[in-house]
Amino acid sequence: QVQLEESGGRLVQAGGSLRLSCAASGGTFSIGTMGWFRQAPGKEREFVAHIIWSSGSTYYADSVKGRFTISRDNAKNTVYLQMNSLKPEDTAVYYCAADENYRGTYYWEYDYWGQGTQVTVSS
């Protein structure tokens, strides 16, 4: 059974930085894509960023481009999300997602999910 374990969420002031981590483990899982999504209260889960595992190619939502960076550690099967210049509108539960295939920006494309980590940005 594949498990994704996120960490790093907390309360931070606007303009600050956070780094989220997500480690994949279990089964005979071969990572194709790992990504981050977020969900604010009363809103749909939205795409933040993803990384294609084999190539390292990345893609970002326009709302975070230039502020967030997704990266990976192949040896640790871990993906990171460095978040800089945080804004109150970045407040949400951040979810790590993974799939064995190349996936895009829709949450339903991904088979595996973490439990989520809360990021709160105060103004």
Short mmCIF file of N, CA and C in Angstrom, two decimals:
data_model
loop_
_atom_site.label_atom_id
_atom_site.label_comp_id
_atom_site.label_asym_id
_atom_site.label_seq_id
_atom_site.Cartn_x
_atom_site.Cartn_y
_atom_site.Cartn_z
N GLN A 1 0.84 -1.19 0.00
CA GLN A 1 0.00 0.00 0.00
C GLN A 1 0.88 1.25 0.00
N VAL A 2 0.68 2.11 -0.99
CA VAL A 2 1.47 3.33 -1.09
C VAL A 2 0.99 4.33 -0.04
N GLN A 3 1.95 4.93 0.63
CA GLN A 3 1.63 5.97 1.61
C GLN A 3 2.41 7.24 1.29
N LEU A 4 1.73 8.36 1.44
CA LEU A 4 2.36 9.67 1.29
C LEU A 4 2.24 10.39 2.61
N GLU A 5 3.35 10.86 3.11
CA GLU A 5 3.35 11.54 4.41
C GLU A 5 3.90 12.94 4.24
N GLU A 6 3.02 13.93 4.49
CA GLU A 6 3.41 15.33 4.38
C GLU A 6 3.85 15.88 5.71
N SER A 7 4.64 16.92 5.64
CA SER A 7 5.03 17.65 6.84
C SER A 7 5.42 19.07 6.45
N GLY A 8 5.47 19.95 7.45
CA GLY A 8 5.97 21.29 7.24
C GLY A 8 4.96 22.41 7.33
N GLY A 9 3.68 22.09 7.36
CA GLY A 9 2.69 23.14 7.44
C GLY A 9 2.64 23.78 8.82
N ARG A 10 2.39 25.08 8.86
CA ARG A 10 2.26 25.80 10.13
C ARG A 10 1.74 27.19 9.86
N LEU A 11 1.62 27.98 10.92
CA LEU A 11 1.22 29.38 10.83
C LEU A 11 2.45 30.23 10.51
N VAL A 12 2.30 31.12 9.53
CA VAL A 12 3.40 31.98 9.14
C VAL A 12 2.84 33.35 8.76
N GLN A 13 3.64 34.38 8.93
CA GLN A 13 3.19 35.73 8.57
C GLN A 13 3.31 35.96 7.07
N ALA A 14 2.48 36.84 6.57
CA ALA A 14 2.56 37.21 5.15
C ALA A 14 3.97 37.67 4.81
N GLY A 15 4.45 37.25 3.65
CA GLY A 15 5.81 37.55 3.24
C GLY A 15 6.83 36.53 3.66
N GLY A 16 6.42 35.62 4.52
CA GLY A 16 7.33 34.60 5.02
C GLY A 16 7.46 33.41 4.08
N SER A 17 8.21 32.41 4.55
CA SER A 17 8.49 31.22 3.74
C SER A 17 8.22 29.96 4.54
N LEU A 18 7.90 28.90 3.81
CA LEU A 18 7.73 27.57 4.38
C LEU A 18 8.23 26.56 3.37
N ARG A 19 8.66 25.40 3.87
CA ARG A 19 8.97 24.29 2.98
C ARG A 19 8.17 23.07 3.42
N LEU A 20 7.36 22.57 2.51
CA LEU A 20 6.61 21.35 2.75
C LEU A 20 7.38 20.17 2.18
N SER A 21 7.24 19.03 2.85
CA SER A 21 7.85 17.80 2.39
C SER A 21 6.80 16.72 2.27
N CYS A 22 7.04 15.79 1.35
CA CYS A 22 6.14 14.65 1.20
C CYS A 22 6.97 13.44 0.81
N ALA A 23 6.96 12.42 1.67
CA ALA A 23 7.72 11.21 1.42
C ALA A 23 6.77 10.08 1.00
N ALA A 24 7.13 9.39 -0.08
CA ALA A 24 6.35 8.26 -0.57
C ALA A 24 7.00 6.96 -0.12
N SER A 25 6.17 6.02 0.30
CA SER A 25 6.69 4.73 0.74
C SER A 25 5.65 3.64 0.49
N GLY A 26 6.14 2.38 0.56
CA GLY A 26 5.22 1.25 0.49
C GLY A 26 5.03 0.69 -0.90
N GLY A 27 4.71 -0.55 -0.96
CA GLY A 27 4.37 -1.24 -2.20
C GLY A 27 5.52 -1.27 -3.19
N THR A 28 5.17 -1.53 -4.42
CA THR A 28 6.15 -1.52 -5.51
C THR A 28 5.90 -0.32 -6.40
N PHE A 29 5.66 0.76 -5.75
CA PHE A 29 5.28 2.01 -6.40
C PHE A 29 6.43 2.59 -7.20
N SER A 30 6.17 2.88 -8.44
CA SER A 30 7.14 3.56 -9.29
C SER A 30 6.57 4.92 -9.64
N ILE A 31 7.21 5.95 -9.17
CA ILE A 31 6.66 7.29 -9.31
C ILE A 31 6.75 7.80 -10.74
N GLY A 32 5.64 8.28 -11.24
CA GLY A 32 5.63 8.96 -12.53
C GLY A 32 5.55 10.46 -12.34
N THR A 33 4.61 10.87 -11.49
CA THR A 33 4.39 12.30 -11.22
C THR A 33 4.08 12.47 -9.74
N MET A 34 4.64 13.52 -9.18
CA MET A 34 4.22 13.93 -7.83
C MET A 34 3.84 15.39 -7.88
N GLY A 35 2.84 15.72 -7.10
CA GLY A 35 2.36 17.09 -7.15
C GLY A 35 1.81 17.58 -5.83
N TRP A 36 1.50 18.85 -5.80
CA TRP A 36 0.87 19.48 -4.65
C TRP A 36 -0.42 20.15 -5.09
N PHE A 37 -1.43 19.93 -4.28
CA PHE A 37 -2.71 20.60 -4.44
C PHE A 37 -3.04 21.28 -3.13
N ARG A 38 -4.00 22.17 -3.16
CA ARG A 38 -4.44 22.81 -1.92
C ARG A 38 -5.94 23.02 -1.95
N GLN A 39 -6.50 23.10 -0.75
CA GLN A 39 -7.93 23.30 -0.63
C GLN A 39 -8.22 24.22 0.53
N ALA A 40 -8.82 25.36 0.20
CA ALA A 40 -9.24 26.31 1.22
C ALA A 40 -10.69 26.02 1.60
N PRO A 41 -11.13 26.45 2.78
CA PRO A 41 -12.51 26.19 3.21
C PRO A 41 -13.53 26.69 2.19
N GLY A 42 -14.45 25.82 1.84
CA GLY A 42 -15.51 26.20 0.92
C GLY A 42 -15.11 26.25 -0.54
N LYS A 43 -13.87 25.85 -0.82
CA LYS A 43 -13.40 25.90 -2.21
C LYS A 43 -13.00 24.51 -2.68
N GLU A 44 -12.92 24.38 -4.01
CA GLU A 44 -12.48 23.11 -4.59
C GLU A 44 -10.97 22.94 -4.42
N ARG A 45 -10.56 21.68 -4.46
CA ARG A 45 -9.14 21.39 -4.41
C ARG A 45 -8.50 21.89 -5.71
N GLU A 46 -7.43 22.65 -5.58
CA GLU A 46 -6.82 23.24 -6.76
C GLU A 46 -5.35 22.84 -6.89
N PHE A 47 -4.93 22.77 -8.13
CA PHE A 47 -3.56 22.42 -8.47
C PHE A 47 -2.60 23.53 -8.05
N VAL A 48 -1.45 23.12 -7.52
CA VAL A 48 -0.40 24.08 -7.17
C VAL A 48 0.82 23.88 -8.06
N ALA A 49 1.35 22.66 -8.06
CA ALA A 49 2.56 22.38 -8.86
C ALA A 49 2.71 20.88 -8.98
N HIS A 50 3.44 20.46 -10.03
CA HIS A 50 3.81 19.06 -10.11
C HIS A 50 5.19 18.91 -10.74
N ILE A 51 5.75 17.72 -10.55
CA ILE A 51 7.06 17.41 -11.09
C ILE A 51 7.01 16.02 -11.72
N ILE A 52 7.54 15.92 -12.93
CA ILE A 52 7.65 14.64 -13.59
C ILE A 52 8.92 13.98 -13.07
N TRP A 53 8.75 12.80 -12.47
CA TRP A 53 9.84 12.22 -11.70
C TRP A 53 11.08 11.93 -12.52
N SER A 54 10.89 11.38 -13.70
CA SER A 54 12.05 10.94 -14.49
C SER A 54 12.87 12.10 -15.02
N SER A 55 12.20 13.16 -15.43
CA SER A 55 12.91 14.27 -16.08
C SER A 55 13.16 15.45 -15.15
N GLY A 56 12.36 15.56 -14.10
CA GLY A 56 12.45 16.73 -13.24
C GLY A 56 11.69 17.93 -13.78
N SER A 57 10.98 17.72 -14.87
CA SER A 57 10.20 18.81 -15.44
C SER A 57 9.11 19.25 -14.48
N THR A 58 8.91 20.55 -14.36
CA THR A 58 7.95 21.09 -13.40
C THR A 58 6.91 21.96 -14.08
N TYR A 59 5.79 22.12 -13.40
CA TYR A 59 4.72 22.98 -13.90
C TYR A 59 4.01 23.58 -12.70
N TYR A 60 3.62 24.86 -12.83
CA TYR A 60 3.03 25.60 -11.71
C TYR A 60 1.72 26.26 -12.11
N ALA A 61 0.87 26.40 -11.11
CA ALA A 61 -0.31 27.24 -11.28
C ALA A 61 0.14 28.69 -11.39
N ASP A 62 -0.58 29.47 -12.15
CA ASP A 62 -0.21 30.88 -12.33
C ASP A 62 -0.16 31.63 -10.99
N SER A 63 -1.01 31.23 -10.07
CA SER A 63 -1.11 31.94 -8.79
C SER A 63 0.14 31.79 -7.92
N VAL A 64 0.97 30.79 -8.20
CA VAL A 64 2.14 30.56 -7.36
C VAL A 64 3.44 30.68 -8.15
N LYS A 65 3.35 30.84 -9.45
CA LYS A 65 4.54 30.91 -10.30
C LYS A 65 5.44 32.06 -9.85
N GLY A 66 6.71 31.75 -9.70
CA GLY A 66 7.67 32.76 -9.27
C GLY A 66 7.81 32.85 -7.76
N ARG A 67 6.90 32.24 -7.02
CA ARG A 67 6.97 32.26 -5.55
C ARG A 67 7.23 30.87 -4.97
N PHE A 68 6.68 29.85 -5.59
CA PHE A 68 6.81 28.48 -5.11
C PHE A 68 7.75 27.69 -6.03
N THR A 69 8.47 26.75 -5.43
CA THR A 69 9.35 25.87 -6.20
C THR A 69 9.14 24.43 -5.75
N ILE A 70 8.87 23.56 -6.70
CA ILE A 70 8.75 22.13 -6.41
C ILE A 70 10.05 21.45 -6.80
N SER A 71 10.49 20.53 -5.96
CA SER A 71 11.72 19.79 -6.25
C SER A 71 11.59 18.37 -5.70
N ARG A 72 12.56 17.53 -6.05
CA ARG A 72 12.47 16.14 -5.61
C ARG A 72 13.83 15.63 -5.18
N ASP A 73 13.78 14.60 -4.35
CA ASP A 73 14.97 13.83 -3.98
C ASP A 73 14.66 12.39 -4.37
N ASN A 74 15.24 11.96 -5.47
CA ASN A 74 14.93 10.62 -5.99
C ASN A 74 15.28 9.52 -4.99
N ALA A 75 16.40 9.67 -4.34
CA ALA A 75 16.87 8.62 -3.43
C ALA A 75 15.92 8.44 -2.25
N LYS A 76 15.28 9.53 -1.85
CA LYS A 76 14.39 9.49 -0.68
C LYS A 76 12.92 9.38 -1.08
N ASN A 77 12.64 9.33 -2.39
CA ASN A 77 11.25 9.33 -2.86
C ASN A 77 10.45 10.45 -2.18
N THR A 78 11.06 11.62 -2.16
CA THR A 78 10.47 12.76 -1.45
C THR A 78 10.35 13.96 -2.40
N VAL A 79 9.23 14.64 -2.29
CA VAL A 79 9.01 15.87 -3.04
C VAL A 79 8.87 17.02 -2.05
N TYR A 80 9.36 18.18 -2.45
CA TYR A 80 9.34 19.36 -1.61
C TYR A 80 8.58 20.49 -2.31
N LEU A 81 8.02 21.37 -1.49
CA LEU A 81 7.42 22.58 -2.03
C LEU A 81 7.95 23.75 -1.21
N GLN A 82 8.86 24.50 -1.81
CA GLN A 82 9.39 25.70 -1.17
C GLN A 82 8.45 26.85 -1.50
N MET A 83 7.90 27.45 -0.47
CA MET A 83 6.94 28.53 -0.65
C MET A 83 7.51 29.82 -0.09
N ASN A 84 7.70 30.79 -0.94
CA ASN A 84 8.22 32.10 -0.55
C ASN A 84 7.18 33.18 -0.80
N SER A 85 7.40 34.32 -0.19
CA SER A 85 6.50 35.47 -0.37
C SER A 85 5.04 35.05 -0.17
N LEU A 86 4.80 34.36 0.92
CA LEU A 86 3.46 33.83 1.16
C LEU A 86 2.45 34.95 1.38
N LYS A 87 1.24 34.69 0.91
CA LYS A 87 0.14 35.63 1.01
C LYS A 87 -1.00 35.00 1.80
N PRO A 88 -1.86 35.80 2.39
CA PRO A 88 -3.01 35.23 3.12
C PRO A 88 -3.85 34.31 2.23
N GLU A 89 -3.93 34.60 0.96
CA GLU A 89 -4.73 33.75 0.06
C GLU A 89 -4.08 32.40 -0.21
N ASP A 90 -2.86 32.19 0.27
CA ASP A 90 -2.23 30.87 0.17
C ASP A 90 -2.69 29.95 1.31
N THR A 91 -3.44 30.49 2.24
CA THR A 91 -3.94 29.69 3.35
C THR A 91 -4.83 28.56 2.85
N ALA A 92 -4.50 27.33 3.23
CA ALA A 92 -5.24 26.16 2.77
C ALA A 92 -4.63 24.91 3.41
N VAL A 93 -5.32 23.80 3.24
CA VAL A 93 -4.71 22.50 3.50
C VAL A 93 -3.99 22.09 2.22
N TYR A 94 -2.73 21.77 2.36
CA TYR A 94 -1.92 21.38 1.21
C TYR A 94 -1.80 19.85 1.19
N TYR A 95 -2.11 19.29 0.03
CA TYR A 95 -2.08 17.85 -0.15
C TYR A 95 -1.00 17.44 -1.15
N CYS A 96 -0.30 16.40 -0.81
CA CYS A 96 0.64 15.78 -1.72
C CYS A 96 -0.10 14.70 -2.52
N ALA A 97 0.21 14.61 -3.79
CA ALA A 97 -0.42 13.60 -4.65
C ALA A 97 0.65 12.92 -5.50
N ALA A 98 0.37 11.68 -5.85
CA ALA A 98 1.33 10.93 -6.66
C ALA A 98 0.61 9.96 -7.58
N ASP A 99 1.27 9.62 -8.65
CA ASP A 99 0.72 8.63 -9.57
C ASP A 99 1.88 7.97 -10.31
N GLU A 100 1.62 6.78 -10.78
CA GLU A 100 2.66 6.04 -11.49
C GLU A 100 2.81 6.49 -12.94
N ASN A 101 1.88 7.27 -13.41
CA ASN A 101 1.92 7.74 -14.79
C ASN A 101 2.15 9.24 -14.86
N TYR A 102 2.33 9.75 -16.05
CA TYR A 102 2.41 11.19 -16.25
C TYR A 102 1.02 11.77 -16.05
N ARG A 103 0.91 12.72 -15.17
CA ARG A 103 -0.37 13.33 -14.86
C ARG A 103 -0.29 14.83 -14.98
N GLY A 104 -1.47 15.43 -15.01
CA GLY A 104 -1.55 16.87 -15.24
C GLY A 104 -1.98 17.65 -14.03
N THR A 105 -2.97 18.51 -14.21
CA THR A 105 -3.34 19.47 -13.18
C THR A 105 -4.68 19.21 -12.54
N TYR A 106 -5.32 18.11 -12.86
CA TYR A 106 -6.63 17.80 -12.28
C TYR A 106 -6.46 16.79 -11.15
N TYR A 107 -7.11 17.07 -10.01
CA TYR A 107 -6.88 16.22 -8.85
C TYR A 107 -7.34 14.79 -9.10
N TRP A 108 -8.35 14.61 -9.93
CA TRP A 108 -8.86 13.26 -10.14
C TRP A 108 -7.92 12.37 -10.95
N GLU A 109 -6.87 12.97 -11.49
CA GLU A 109 -5.90 12.18 -12.25
C GLU A 109 -4.98 11.36 -11.35
N TYR A 110 -4.87 11.74 -10.09
CA TYR A 110 -3.87 11.17 -9.21
C TYR A 110 -4.47 10.07 -8.33
N ASP A 111 -3.75 8.95 -8.21
CA ASP A 111 -4.25 7.82 -7.45
C ASP A 111 -3.95 7.88 -5.96
N TYR A 112 -2.85 8.51 -5.60
CA TYR A 112 -2.39 8.45 -4.21
C TYR A 112 -2.33 9.84 -3.60
N TRP A 113 -2.78 9.91 -2.34
CA TRP A 113 -2.89 11.20 -1.65
C TRP A 113 -2.37 11.10 -0.22
N GLY A 114 -1.78 12.19 0.23
CA GLY A 114 -1.45 12.31 1.63
C GLY A 114 -2.64 12.82 2.43
N GLN A 115 -2.43 12.96 3.72
CA GLN A 115 -3.52 13.35 4.61
C GLN A 115 -3.71 14.87 4.67
N GLY A 116 -2.75 15.60 4.15
CA GLY A 116 -2.84 17.06 4.13
C GLY A 116 -2.11 17.70 5.29
N THR A 117 -1.61 18.89 5.05
CA THR A 117 -0.95 19.67 6.09
C THR A 117 -1.44 21.11 5.99
N GLN A 118 -1.77 21.69 7.13
CA GLN A 118 -2.37 23.02 7.16
C GLN A 118 -1.31 24.10 7.05
N VAL A 119 -1.52 24.99 6.12
CA VAL A 119 -0.71 26.20 5.99
C VAL A 119 -1.62 27.39 6.23
N THR A 120 -1.25 28.21 7.20
CA THR A 120 -2.03 29.40 7.50
C THR A 120 -1.11 30.61 7.42
N VAL A 121 -1.50 31.59 6.59
CA VAL A 121 -0.71 32.80 6.41
C VAL A 121 -1.49 33.97 6.99
N SER A 122 -0.93 34.58 7.99
CA SER A 122 -1.60 35.70 8.65
C SER A 122 -1.18 37.02 8.02
N SER A 123 -2.12 37.95 7.99
CA SER A 123 -1.82 39.25 7.36
C SER A 123 -1.26 40.22 8.37
#
